Short mmCIF file of C-alpha atoms and ligand atoms in Angstrom, two decimals:
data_model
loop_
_atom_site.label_atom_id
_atom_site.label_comp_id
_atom_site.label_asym_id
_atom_site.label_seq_id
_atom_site.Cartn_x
_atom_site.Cartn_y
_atom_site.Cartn_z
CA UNK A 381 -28.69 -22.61 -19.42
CA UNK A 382 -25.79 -20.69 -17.21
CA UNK A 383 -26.32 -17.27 -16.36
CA UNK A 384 -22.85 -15.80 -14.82
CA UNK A 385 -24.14 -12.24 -13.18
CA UNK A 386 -21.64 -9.74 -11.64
CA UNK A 387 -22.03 -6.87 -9.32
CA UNK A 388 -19.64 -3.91 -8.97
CA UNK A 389 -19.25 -0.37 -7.16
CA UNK A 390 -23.14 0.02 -5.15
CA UNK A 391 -20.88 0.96 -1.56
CA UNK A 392 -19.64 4.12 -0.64
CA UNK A 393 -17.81 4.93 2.63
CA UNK A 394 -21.87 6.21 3.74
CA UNK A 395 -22.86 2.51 3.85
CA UNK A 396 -23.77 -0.46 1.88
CA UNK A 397 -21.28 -3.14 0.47
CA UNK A 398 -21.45 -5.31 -2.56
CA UNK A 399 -21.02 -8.60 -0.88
CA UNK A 400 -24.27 -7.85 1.53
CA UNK A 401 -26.38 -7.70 -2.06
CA UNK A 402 -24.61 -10.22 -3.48
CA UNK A 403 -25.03 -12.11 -0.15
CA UNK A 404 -29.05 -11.55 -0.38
CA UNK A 405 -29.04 -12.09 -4.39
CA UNK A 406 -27.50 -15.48 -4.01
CA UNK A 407 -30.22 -16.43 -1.29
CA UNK A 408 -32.80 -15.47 -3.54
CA UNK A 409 -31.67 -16.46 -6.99
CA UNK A 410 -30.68 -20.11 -5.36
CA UNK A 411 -34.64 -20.52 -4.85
CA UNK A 412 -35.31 -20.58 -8.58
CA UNK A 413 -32.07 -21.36 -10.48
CA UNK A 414 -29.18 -24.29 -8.99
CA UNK A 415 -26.16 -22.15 -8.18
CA UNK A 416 -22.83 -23.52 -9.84
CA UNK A 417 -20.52 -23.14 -6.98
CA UNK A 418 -20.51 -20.60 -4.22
CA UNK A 419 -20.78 -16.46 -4.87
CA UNK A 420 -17.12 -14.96 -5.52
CA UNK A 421 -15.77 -11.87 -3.83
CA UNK A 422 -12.92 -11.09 -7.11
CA UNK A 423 -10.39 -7.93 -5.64
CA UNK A 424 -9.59 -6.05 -8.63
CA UNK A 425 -6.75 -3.87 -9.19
CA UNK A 426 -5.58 -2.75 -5.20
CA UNK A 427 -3.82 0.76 -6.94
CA UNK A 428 -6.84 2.34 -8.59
CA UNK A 429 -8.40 5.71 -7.25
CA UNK A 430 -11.89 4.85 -7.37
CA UNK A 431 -12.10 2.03 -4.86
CA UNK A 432 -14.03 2.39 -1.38
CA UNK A 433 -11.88 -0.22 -0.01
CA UNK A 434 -10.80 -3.33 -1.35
CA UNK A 435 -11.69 -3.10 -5.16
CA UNK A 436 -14.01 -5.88 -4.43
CA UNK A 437 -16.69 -7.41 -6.93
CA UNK A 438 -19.28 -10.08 -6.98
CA UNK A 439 -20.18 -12.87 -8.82
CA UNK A 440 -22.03 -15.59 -9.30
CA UNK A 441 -22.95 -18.34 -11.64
CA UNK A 442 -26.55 -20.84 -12.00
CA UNK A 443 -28.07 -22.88 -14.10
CA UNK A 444 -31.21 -21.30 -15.05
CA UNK A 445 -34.53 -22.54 -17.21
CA UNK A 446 -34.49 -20.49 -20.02
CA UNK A 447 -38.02 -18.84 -19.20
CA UNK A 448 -36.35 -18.30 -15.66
CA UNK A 449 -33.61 -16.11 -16.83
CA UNK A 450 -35.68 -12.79 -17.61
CA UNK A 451 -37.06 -12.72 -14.08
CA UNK A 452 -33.36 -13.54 -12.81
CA UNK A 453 -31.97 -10.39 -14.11
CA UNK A 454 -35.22 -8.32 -13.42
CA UNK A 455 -34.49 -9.66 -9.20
CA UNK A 456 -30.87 -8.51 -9.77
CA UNK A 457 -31.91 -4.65 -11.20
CA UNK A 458 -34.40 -4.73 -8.84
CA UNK A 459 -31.58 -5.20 -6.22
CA UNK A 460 -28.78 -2.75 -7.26
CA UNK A 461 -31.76 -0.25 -7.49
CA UNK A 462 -32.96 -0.48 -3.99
CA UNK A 463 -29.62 -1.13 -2.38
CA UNK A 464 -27.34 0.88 -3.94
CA UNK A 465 -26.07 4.24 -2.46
CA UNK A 466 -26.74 6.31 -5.58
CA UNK A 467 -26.25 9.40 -3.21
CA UNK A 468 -22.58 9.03 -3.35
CA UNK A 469 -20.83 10.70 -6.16
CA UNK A 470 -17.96 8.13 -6.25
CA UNK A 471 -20.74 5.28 -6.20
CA UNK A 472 -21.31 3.78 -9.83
CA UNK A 473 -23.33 0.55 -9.79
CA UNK A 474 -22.71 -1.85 -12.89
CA UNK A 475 -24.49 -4.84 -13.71
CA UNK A 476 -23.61 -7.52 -15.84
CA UNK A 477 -25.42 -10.55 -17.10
CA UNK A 478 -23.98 -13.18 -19.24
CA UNK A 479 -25.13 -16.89 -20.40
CA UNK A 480 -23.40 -19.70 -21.58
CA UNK A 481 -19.68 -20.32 -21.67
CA UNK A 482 -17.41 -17.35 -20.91
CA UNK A 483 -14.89 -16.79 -23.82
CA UNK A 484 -10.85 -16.77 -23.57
CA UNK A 485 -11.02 -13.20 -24.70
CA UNK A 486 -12.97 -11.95 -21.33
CA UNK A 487 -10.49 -14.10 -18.86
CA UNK A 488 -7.97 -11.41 -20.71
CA UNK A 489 -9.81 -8.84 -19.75
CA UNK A 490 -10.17 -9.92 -16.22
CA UNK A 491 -6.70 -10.30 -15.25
CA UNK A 492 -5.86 -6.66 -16.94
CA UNK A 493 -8.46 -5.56 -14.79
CA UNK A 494 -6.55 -6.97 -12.02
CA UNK A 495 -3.44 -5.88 -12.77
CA UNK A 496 -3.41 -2.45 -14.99
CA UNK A 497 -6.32 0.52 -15.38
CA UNK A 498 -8.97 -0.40 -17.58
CA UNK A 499 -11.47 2.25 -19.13
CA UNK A 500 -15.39 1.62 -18.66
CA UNK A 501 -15.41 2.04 -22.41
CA UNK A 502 -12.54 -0.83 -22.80
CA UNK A 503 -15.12 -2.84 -20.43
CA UNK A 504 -18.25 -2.01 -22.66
CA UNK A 505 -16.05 -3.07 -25.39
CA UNK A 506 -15.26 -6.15 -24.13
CA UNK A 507 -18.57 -6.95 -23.10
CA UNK A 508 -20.17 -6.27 -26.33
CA UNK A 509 -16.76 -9.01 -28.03
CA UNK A 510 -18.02 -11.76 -25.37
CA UNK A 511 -21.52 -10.97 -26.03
CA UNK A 512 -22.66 -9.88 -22.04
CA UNK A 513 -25.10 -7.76 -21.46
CA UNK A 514 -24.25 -4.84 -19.47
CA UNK A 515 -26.24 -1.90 -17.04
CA UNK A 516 -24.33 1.25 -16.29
CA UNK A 517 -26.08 3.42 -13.34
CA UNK A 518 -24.65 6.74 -12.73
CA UNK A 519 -21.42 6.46 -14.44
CA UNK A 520 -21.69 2.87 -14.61
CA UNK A 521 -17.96 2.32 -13.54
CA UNK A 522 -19.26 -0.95 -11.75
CA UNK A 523 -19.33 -2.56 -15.15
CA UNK A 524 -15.37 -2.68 -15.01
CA UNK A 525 -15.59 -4.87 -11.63
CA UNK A 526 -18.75 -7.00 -12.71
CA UNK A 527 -17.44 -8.35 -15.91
CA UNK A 528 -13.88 -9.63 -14.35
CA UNK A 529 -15.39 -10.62 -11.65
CA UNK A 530 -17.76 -13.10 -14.35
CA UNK A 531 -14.49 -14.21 -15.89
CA UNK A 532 -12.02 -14.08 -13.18
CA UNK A 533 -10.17 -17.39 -13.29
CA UNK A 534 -10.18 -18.74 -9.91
CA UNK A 535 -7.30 -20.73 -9.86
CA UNK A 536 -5.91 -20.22 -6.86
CA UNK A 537 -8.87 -19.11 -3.87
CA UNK A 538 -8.99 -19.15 -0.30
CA UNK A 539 -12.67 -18.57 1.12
CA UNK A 540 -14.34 -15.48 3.33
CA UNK A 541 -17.33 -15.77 5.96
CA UNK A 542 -19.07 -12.44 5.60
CA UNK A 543 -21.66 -12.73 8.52
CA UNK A 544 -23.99 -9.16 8.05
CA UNK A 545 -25.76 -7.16 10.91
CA UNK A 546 -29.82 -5.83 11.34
CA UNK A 547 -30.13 -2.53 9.70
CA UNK A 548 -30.98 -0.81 12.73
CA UNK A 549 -27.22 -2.37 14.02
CA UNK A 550 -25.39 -0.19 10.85
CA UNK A 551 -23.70 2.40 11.68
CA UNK A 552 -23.41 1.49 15.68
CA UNK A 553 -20.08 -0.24 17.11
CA UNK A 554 -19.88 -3.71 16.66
CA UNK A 555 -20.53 -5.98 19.30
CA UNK A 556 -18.31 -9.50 19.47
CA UNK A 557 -16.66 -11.29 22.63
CA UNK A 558 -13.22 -10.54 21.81
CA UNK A 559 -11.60 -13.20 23.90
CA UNK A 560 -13.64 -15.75 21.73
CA UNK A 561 -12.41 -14.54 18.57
CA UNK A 562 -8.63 -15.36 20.03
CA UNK A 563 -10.01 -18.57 20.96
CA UNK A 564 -11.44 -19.74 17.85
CA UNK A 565 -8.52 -18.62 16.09
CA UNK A 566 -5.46 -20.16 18.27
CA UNK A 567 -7.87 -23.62 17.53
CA UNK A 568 -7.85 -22.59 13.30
CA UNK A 569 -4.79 -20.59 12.83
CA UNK A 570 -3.15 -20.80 10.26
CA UNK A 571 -6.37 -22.73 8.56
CA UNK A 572 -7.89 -19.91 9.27
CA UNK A 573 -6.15 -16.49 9.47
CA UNK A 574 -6.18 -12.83 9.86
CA UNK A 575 -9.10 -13.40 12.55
CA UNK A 576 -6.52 -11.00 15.40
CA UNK A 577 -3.17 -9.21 15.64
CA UNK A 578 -1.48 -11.56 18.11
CA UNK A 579 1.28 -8.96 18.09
CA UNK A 580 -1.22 -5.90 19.02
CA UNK A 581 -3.98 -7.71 20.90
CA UNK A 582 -6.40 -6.73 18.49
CA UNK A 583 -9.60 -8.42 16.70
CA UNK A 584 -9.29 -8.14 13.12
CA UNK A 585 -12.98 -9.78 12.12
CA UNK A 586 -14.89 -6.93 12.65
CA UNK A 587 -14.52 -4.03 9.92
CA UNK A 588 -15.01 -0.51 11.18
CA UNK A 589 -17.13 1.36 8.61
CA UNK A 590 -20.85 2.17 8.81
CA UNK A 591 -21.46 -1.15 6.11
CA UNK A 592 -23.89 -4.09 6.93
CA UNK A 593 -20.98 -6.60 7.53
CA UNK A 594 -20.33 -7.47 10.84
CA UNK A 595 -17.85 -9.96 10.15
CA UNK A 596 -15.68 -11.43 7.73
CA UNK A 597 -13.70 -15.01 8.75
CA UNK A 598 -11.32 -15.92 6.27
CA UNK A 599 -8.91 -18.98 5.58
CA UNK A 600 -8.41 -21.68 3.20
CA UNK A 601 -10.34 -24.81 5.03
CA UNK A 602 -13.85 -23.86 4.36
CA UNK A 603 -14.51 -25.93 7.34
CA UNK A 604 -12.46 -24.42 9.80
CA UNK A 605 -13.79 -20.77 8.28
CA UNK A 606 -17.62 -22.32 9.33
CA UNK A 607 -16.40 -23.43 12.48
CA UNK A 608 -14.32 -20.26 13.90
CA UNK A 609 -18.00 -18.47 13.31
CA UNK A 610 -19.44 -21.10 15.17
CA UNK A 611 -17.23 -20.64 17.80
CA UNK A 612 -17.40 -16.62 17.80
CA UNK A 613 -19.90 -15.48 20.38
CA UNK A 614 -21.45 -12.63 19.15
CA UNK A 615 -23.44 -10.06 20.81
CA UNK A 616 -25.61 -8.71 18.55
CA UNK A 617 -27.93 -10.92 16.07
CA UNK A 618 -26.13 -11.99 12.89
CA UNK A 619 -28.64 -11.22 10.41
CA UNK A 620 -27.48 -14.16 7.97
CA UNK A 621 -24.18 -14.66 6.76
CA UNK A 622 -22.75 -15.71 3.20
CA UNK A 623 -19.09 -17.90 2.36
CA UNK A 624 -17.62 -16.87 -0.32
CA UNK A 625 -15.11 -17.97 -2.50
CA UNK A 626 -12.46 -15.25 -3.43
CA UNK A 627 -9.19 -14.68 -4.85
CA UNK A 628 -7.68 -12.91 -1.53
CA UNK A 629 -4.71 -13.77 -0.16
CA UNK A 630 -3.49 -15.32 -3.72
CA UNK A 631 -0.74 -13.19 -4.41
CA UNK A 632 -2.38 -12.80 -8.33
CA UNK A 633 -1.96 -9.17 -8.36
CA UNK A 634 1.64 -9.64 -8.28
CA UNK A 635 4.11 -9.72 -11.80
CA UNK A 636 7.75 -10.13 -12.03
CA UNK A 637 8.91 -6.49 -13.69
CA UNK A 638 12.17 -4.58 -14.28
CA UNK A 639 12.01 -1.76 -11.87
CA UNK A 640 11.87 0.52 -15.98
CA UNK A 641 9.20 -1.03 -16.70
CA UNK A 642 7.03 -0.09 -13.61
CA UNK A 643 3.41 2.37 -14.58
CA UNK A 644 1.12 3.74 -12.08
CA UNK A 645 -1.04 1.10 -10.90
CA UNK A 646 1.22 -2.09 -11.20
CA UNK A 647 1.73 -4.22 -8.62
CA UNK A 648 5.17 -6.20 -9.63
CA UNK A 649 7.65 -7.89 -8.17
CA UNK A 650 11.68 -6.37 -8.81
CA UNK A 651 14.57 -7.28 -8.17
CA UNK A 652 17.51 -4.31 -7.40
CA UNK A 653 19.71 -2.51 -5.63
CA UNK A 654 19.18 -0.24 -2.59
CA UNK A 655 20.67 3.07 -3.95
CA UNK A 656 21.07 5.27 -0.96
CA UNK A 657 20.28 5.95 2.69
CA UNK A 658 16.93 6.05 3.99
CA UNK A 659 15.00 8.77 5.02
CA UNK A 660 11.76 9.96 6.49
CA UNK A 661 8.91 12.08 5.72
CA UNK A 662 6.44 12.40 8.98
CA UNK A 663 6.45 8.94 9.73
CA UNK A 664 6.92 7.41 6.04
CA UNK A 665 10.20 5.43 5.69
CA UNK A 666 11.45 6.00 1.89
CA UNK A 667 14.69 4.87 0.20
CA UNK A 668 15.36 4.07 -3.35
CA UNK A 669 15.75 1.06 -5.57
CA UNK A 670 17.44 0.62 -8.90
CA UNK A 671 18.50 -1.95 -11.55
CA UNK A 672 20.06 -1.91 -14.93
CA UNK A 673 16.70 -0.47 -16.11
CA UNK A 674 15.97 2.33 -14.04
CA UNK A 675 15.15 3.46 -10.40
CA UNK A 676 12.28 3.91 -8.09
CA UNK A 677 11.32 5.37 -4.97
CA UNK A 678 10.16 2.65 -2.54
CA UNK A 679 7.97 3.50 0.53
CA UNK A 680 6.80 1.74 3.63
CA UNK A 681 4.08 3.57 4.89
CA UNK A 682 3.28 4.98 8.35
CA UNK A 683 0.89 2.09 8.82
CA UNK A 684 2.98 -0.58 8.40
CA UNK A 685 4.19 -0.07 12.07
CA UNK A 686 7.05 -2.03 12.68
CA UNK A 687 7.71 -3.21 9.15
CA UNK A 688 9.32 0.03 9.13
CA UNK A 689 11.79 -1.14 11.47
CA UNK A 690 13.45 -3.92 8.80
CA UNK A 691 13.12 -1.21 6.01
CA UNK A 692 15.06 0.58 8.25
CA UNK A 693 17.93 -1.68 8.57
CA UNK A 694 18.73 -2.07 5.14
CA UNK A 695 21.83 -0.51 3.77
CA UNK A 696 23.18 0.95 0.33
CA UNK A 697 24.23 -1.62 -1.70
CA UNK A 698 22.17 -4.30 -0.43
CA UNK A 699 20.44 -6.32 -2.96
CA UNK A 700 16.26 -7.22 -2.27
CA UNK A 701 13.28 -8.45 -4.05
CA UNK A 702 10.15 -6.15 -3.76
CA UNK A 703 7.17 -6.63 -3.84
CA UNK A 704 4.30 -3.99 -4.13
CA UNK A 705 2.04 -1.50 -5.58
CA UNK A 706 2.82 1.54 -7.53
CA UNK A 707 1.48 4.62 -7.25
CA UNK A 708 2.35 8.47 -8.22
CA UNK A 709 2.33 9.60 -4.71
CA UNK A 710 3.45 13.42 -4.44
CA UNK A 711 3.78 13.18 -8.02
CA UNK A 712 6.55 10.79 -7.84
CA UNK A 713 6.24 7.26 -8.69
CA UNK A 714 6.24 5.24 -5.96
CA UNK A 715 6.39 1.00 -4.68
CA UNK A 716 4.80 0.77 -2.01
CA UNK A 717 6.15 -2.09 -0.16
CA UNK A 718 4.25 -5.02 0.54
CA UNK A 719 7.10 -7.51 1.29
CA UNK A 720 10.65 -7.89 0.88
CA UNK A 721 13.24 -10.25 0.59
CA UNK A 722 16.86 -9.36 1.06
CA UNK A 723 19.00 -11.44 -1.40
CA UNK A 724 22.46 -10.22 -0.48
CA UNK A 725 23.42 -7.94 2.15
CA UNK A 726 26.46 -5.72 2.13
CA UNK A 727 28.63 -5.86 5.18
CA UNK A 728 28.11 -3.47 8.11
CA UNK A 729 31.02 -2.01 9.40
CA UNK A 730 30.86 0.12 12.63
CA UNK A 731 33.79 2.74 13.66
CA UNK A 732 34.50 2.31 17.45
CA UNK A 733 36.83 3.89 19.74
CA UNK A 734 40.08 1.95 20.59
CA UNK A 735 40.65 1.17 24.12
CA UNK A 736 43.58 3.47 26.16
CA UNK A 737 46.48 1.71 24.84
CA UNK A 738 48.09 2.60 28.37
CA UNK A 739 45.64 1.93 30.96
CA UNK A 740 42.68 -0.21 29.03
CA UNK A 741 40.43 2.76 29.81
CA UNK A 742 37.58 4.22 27.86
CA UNK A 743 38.19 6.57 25.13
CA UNK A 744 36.34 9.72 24.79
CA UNK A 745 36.01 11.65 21.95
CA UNK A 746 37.21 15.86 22.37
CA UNK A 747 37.09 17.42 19.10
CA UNK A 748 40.14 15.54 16.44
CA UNK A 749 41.31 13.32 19.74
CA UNK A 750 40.45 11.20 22.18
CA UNK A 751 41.37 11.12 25.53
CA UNK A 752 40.79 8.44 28.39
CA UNK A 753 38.71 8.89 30.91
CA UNK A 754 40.51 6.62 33.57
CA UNK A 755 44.10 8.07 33.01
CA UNK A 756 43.49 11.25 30.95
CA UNK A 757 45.52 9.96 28.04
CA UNK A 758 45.93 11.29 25.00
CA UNK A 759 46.06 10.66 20.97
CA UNK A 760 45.09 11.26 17.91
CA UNK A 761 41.51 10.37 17.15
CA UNK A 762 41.66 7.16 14.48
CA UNK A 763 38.44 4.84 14.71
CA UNK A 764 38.38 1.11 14.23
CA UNK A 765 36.57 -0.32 11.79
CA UNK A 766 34.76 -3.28 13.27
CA UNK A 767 32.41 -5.86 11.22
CA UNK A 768 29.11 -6.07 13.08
CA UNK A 769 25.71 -8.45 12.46
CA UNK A 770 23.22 -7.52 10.20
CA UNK A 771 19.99 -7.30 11.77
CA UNK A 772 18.04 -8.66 9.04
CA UNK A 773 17.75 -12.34 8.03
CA UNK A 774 17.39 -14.17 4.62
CA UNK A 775 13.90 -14.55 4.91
CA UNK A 776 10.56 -12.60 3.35
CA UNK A 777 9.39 -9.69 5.61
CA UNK A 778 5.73 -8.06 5.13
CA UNK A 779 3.16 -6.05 6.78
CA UNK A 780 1.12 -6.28 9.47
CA UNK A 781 -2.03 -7.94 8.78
CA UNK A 782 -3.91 -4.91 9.26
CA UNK A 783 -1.86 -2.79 6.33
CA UNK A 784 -1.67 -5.92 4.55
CA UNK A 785 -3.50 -6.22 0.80
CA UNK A 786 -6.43 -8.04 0.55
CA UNK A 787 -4.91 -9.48 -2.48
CA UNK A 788 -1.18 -10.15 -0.97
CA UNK A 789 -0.71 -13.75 0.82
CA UNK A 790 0.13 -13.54 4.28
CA UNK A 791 3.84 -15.93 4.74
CA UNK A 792 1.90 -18.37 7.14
CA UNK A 793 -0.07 -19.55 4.20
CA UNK A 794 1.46 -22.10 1.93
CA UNK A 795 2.82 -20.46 -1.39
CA UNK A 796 3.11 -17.15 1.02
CA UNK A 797 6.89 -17.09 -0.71
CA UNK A 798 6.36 -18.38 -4.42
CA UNK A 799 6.23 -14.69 -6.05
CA UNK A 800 9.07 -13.53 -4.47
CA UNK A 801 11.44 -16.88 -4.80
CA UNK A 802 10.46 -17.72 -8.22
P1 LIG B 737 -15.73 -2.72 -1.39
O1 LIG B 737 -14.39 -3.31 -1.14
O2 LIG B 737 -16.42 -2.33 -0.17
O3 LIG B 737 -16.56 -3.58 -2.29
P2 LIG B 737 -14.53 -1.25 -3.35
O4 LIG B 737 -13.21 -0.87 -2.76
O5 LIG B 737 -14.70 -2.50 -4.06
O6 LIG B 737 -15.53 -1.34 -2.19
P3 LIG B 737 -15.91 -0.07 -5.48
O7 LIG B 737 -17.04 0.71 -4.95
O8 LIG B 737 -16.18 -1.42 -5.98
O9 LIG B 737 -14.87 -0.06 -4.32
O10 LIG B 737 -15.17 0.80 -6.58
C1 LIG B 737 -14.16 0.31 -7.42
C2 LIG B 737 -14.45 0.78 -8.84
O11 LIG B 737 -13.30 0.63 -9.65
C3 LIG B 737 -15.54 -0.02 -9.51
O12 LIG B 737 -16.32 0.85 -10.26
C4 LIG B 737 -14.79 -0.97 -10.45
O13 LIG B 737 -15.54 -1.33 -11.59
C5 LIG B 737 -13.61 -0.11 -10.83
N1 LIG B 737 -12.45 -0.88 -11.21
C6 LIG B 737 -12.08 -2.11 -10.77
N2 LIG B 737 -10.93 -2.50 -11.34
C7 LIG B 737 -10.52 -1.51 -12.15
C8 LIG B 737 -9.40 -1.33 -13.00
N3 LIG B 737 -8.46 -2.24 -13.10
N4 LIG B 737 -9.31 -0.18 -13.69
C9 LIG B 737 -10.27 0.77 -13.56
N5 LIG B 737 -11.35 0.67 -12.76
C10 LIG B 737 -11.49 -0.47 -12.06
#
């Protein structure tokens, strides 16, 4: 029989991540059941509070003996019980088990949990409907996470190398030949991806926190993912690694919405207006969208670096396609920008100085005239209008890989555009 298990919410920012468990569950479980594909790493919903990082989940799938299947769930309680970090208040492991086919109904429930805020009660009901079975620890808010991660569909994937460290290694800075990691990935790019910041000079591979992961490799050739960690040189011991299959970098989060329509925790894609000047807020670039429906404050954040710099250039009147999450941030809804695309862009007209109209000199301004500075001429002060270039181009601009979505497709990637264009 096929026993589809999913694992949700045993991190906290103290240590621990799902994917190490799920990493060690899989090697275990694949001893006495056949596995049905590799483990899946499913993000979940990127706007909800609760998340340590990535609103990540685990799943996995076998085909079990029937008298196997008891001791198969036993291994996985056994697991979340000695792994978990139940010390953290915001850590609620969930467990869910379930055998056979997996209904319509839950693949429902898995994309809502992608896309909107689901209750744990809406979960336990929709566990009980598809007949899983379901273990809450602590609050048991994991149970949200483990069941969509059972039914997610996995249409679309690419694939991530999680290689994991010796316990006595957590918690200490990782150690990884940095010049190999831009090696291996000028030989994969874009195959593989996100492995540096070209633009910074930075590794990306190795996470920060105090978690057991040491490194995550991710692209969409399986191949090239295994052989950019074969070519990483490493300088610690890797204590095993896991490849997952995952629905990062798919863009599924995103919806086409009317900027009205938008609730807290929506990621959508809308189409408007730019309503007004820019303006900052410490290092937060803000200006405002709006469409027959309504109008929204959009925000590129102070670590989206130089993606600033484009939101920055746009003008009132200029009409984009947005992409992002939204949030109530200050109490005021809020899209936080992801990517844009500027559809049409207003003219930008610049008001220069004339030349002296007796000597050719250059004007300078003093007060309600001007007066040259070669000849000391004269006149009224009336500015030219002069057409200049827009600085932006017709083409999709996003964040730097580092502020980027785990969910949201990076442009090199085929299909990078799709949600945007469509
Ligand atoms: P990591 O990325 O390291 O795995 P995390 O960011 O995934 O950490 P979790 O510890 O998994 O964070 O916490 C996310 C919690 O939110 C889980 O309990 C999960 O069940 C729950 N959750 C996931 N999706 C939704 C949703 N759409 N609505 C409400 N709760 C959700």
């Amino acid at each position: 029989m096929i026993i589809h298990i999913g694992i949700d919410d045993t991190d906290s920012p103290n240590g621990m991540c799902t994917t190490y468990l799920g990493a060690l569950l899989y090697r275990e479980l694949s001893g006495v059941a056949e596995p049905l594909g590799l483990p899946r790493l499913i993000r979940l919903n990127p706007n909800i509070p609760y998340k340590t990082r990535g609103n990540g989940a685990v799943a996995m799938s076998f085909e079990a003996d029937e008298e196997a299947v008891l001791a198969i769930k036993d291994t996985v309680l056994f697991y979340v019980n000695q792994l978990a970090d139940f010390e953290h208040e915001n850590t609620n492991p969930g467990v869910v088990f379930l055998e056979g086919e997996i209904p319509d109904e839950l693949r429902d429930f898995s994309l809502r949990a992608l896309r909107e805020h689901v209750t744990i009660g809406e979960a336990e009901e929709a566990a009980r409907r598809a007949g899983a079975e379901y273990f809450k620890f602590k609050l048991g808010r994991g149970i949200i996470g483990s069941l969509a991660a059972i039914a997610y569909p996995l249409r679309a994937f690419t694939y991530e190398l999680l290689a994991y460290r010796e316990p006595e290694n957590w918690g200490k800075p990782r150690r990884v030949n940095l010049r190999s990691v831009f090696r291996a990935d000028e030989w994969a790019y874009p195959f593989s991806y996100d492995n540096v910041d070209r633009h910074k000079g930075t590794v990306l591979i190795t996470p920060h926190g105090k978690d057991p992961v040491l490194a995550g490799i991710r692209g969409i050739d399986r191949a090239k993912v295994l052989q950019v960690f074969e070519m990483v040189e490493f300088e610690e011991p890797v204590a095993f690694y896991q490849l997952y299959k995952t629905n990062q970098s798919t863009d599924d989060h995103l919806t086409a919405k009317r900027i009205g329509e938008l609730k807290p925790y929506d990621s959508a894609v809308v189409r408007g207006r730019v309503a007004g000047e820019y303006w900052e807020v410490g290092r937060h670039v803000f200006f405002e969208l709006e469409d027959g429906t309504g109008r929204i404050r959009v925000a590129a954040f102070e670590p989206t670096k130089k993606f600033r710099n484009y939101v920055r250039k746009l003008l009132p009147g200029d009409e984009i396609v947005a992409a992002g999450g939204v949030k109530e941030h200050e109490g005021i809804l809020t899209l936080n920008l992801e990517k844009f695309y500027p559809v049409k862009l207003v003219p930008k007209v610049e008001y220069r100085k004339p030349k002296c109209p007796k000597c050719g000199g250059t004007m300078k301004s003093k007060g309600d005239y001007l007066k040259c500075k070669r000849c000391g001429f004269r006149m009224p002060k009336k500015l030219i209008p002069v057409e200049v270039p827009r600085e932006l181009k017709k083409k999709i601009y996003e964040v730097p890989p580092d502020a980027r979505k785990h969910l949201s497709r990076p442009l090199v990637l085929p299909g990078g555009e799709d949600k945007l264009l469509q």
